[in-house]
Amino acid sequence: MVNQLEVLTQHVNDKQYYYWLHHDLFSTQWWLIVILSALFLFIFYLLVDQQRMVFILLVFFISFVLVGIN
């Protein structure tokens, strides 16, 4: 029973990977997300106080880790 469940799980994972690789990756929506993310990072870099950049990045990474843990 456990072996059959592992085989079915692997089959579903393969199907999801195939769909992601052939339908999601490099799609129009994917490129839009990449471009908007780069644009917002560039705008953030221009608008942020350069003297406090280390502090701002430290707070960002700490909050990112805390959110990622939950």
Tab-separated table of C-alpha atoms in Angstrom:
chain	number	residue	atom	x	y	z
A	1	MET	CA	0.000	0.000	0.000
A	2	VAL	CA	2.794	2.430	0.927
A	3	ASN	CA	4.729	1.607	-2.239
A	4	GLN	CA	1.629	2.209	-4.372
A	5	LEU	CA	1.103	5.572	-2.657
A	6	GLU	CA	4.729	6.552	-3.349
A	7	VAL	CA	4.339	5.617	-7.021
A	8	LEU	CA	1.142	7.669	-7.327
A	9	THR	CA	2.763	10.612	-5.529
A	10	GLN	CA	5.742	10.469	-7.894
A	11	HIS	CA	3.377	10.319	-10.875
A	12	VAL	CA	1.499	13.430	-9.691
A	13	ASN	CA	4.798	15.249	-9.077
A	14	ASP	CA	5.976	14.373	-12.585
A	15	LYS	CA	2.719	15.674	-14.077
A	16	GLN	CA	2.958	18.923	-12.098
A	17	TYR	CA	6.595	19.404	-13.148
A	18	TYR	CA	5.718	18.768	-16.803
A	19	TYR	CA	2.879	21.309	-16.635
A	20	TRP	CA	5.126	23.899	-14.937
A	21	LEU	CA	7.927	23.349	-17.438
A	22	HIS	CA	5.769	23.512	-20.563
A	23	HIS	CA	2.984	25.938	-19.570
A	24	ASP	CA	4.137	28.226	-16.741
A	25	LEU	CA	7.879	28.713	-17.134
A	26	PHE	CA	8.756	31.559	-19.531
A	27	SER	CA	5.085	32.312	-20.169
A	28	THR	CA	3.807	35.864	-20.586
A	29	GLN	CA	2.719	35.998	-16.958
A	30	TRP	CA	6.130	34.712	-15.827
A	31	TRP	CA	7.951	37.433	-17.781
A	32	LEU	CA	5.551	40.059	-16.420
A	33	ILE	CA	6.339	39.002	-12.849
A	34	VAL	CA	10.094	39.067	-13.529
A	35	ILE	CA	9.981	42.505	-15.170
A	36	LEU	CA	7.740	44.045	-12.492
A	37	SER	CA	9.916	42.609	-9.722
A	38	ALA	CA	13.062	44.051	-11.302
A	39	LEU	CA	11.321	47.387	-11.831
A	40	PHE	CA	10.178	47.606	-8.211
A	41	LEU	CA	13.645	46.656	-6.954
A	42	PHE	CA	15.166	49.396	-9.112
A	43	ILE	CA	12.645	51.969	-7.857
A	44	PHE	CA	13.277	50.837	-4.272
A	45	TYR	CA	17.017	51.281	-4.787
A	46	LEU	CA	16.508	54.807	-6.120
A	47	LEU	CA	14.143	55.911	-3.357
A	48	VAL	CA	15.743	54.310	-0.286
A	49	ASP	CA	18.020	56.274	2.002
A	50	GLN	CA	21.486	55.022	0.978
A	51	GLN	CA	23.002	55.706	4.416
A	52	ARG	CA	20.517	53.332	6.078
A	53	MET	CA	20.646	50.630	3.394
A	54	VAL	CA	22.336	48.042	5.647
A	55	PHE	CA	19.725	48.525	8.383
A	56	ILE	CA	16.841	48.333	5.905
A	57	LEU	CA	18.218	45.152	4.339
A	58	LEU	CA	18.772	43.621	7.772
A	59	VAL	CA	15.155	44.292	8.768
A	60	PHE	CA	13.960	42.929	5.425
A	61	PHE	CA	15.930	39.687	5.751
A	62	ILE	CA	14.863	39.141	9.365
A	63	SER	CA	11.199	39.640	8.453
A	64	PHE	CA	11.630	37.412	5.399
A	65	VAL	CA	13.027	34.613	7.568
A	66	LEU	CA	10.267	35.011	10.157
A	67	VAL	CA	7.564	34.833	7.517
A	68	GLY	CA	9.282	31.883	5.869
A	69	ILE	CA	9.387	29.927	9.121
A	70	ASN	CA	5.637	30.169	9.603
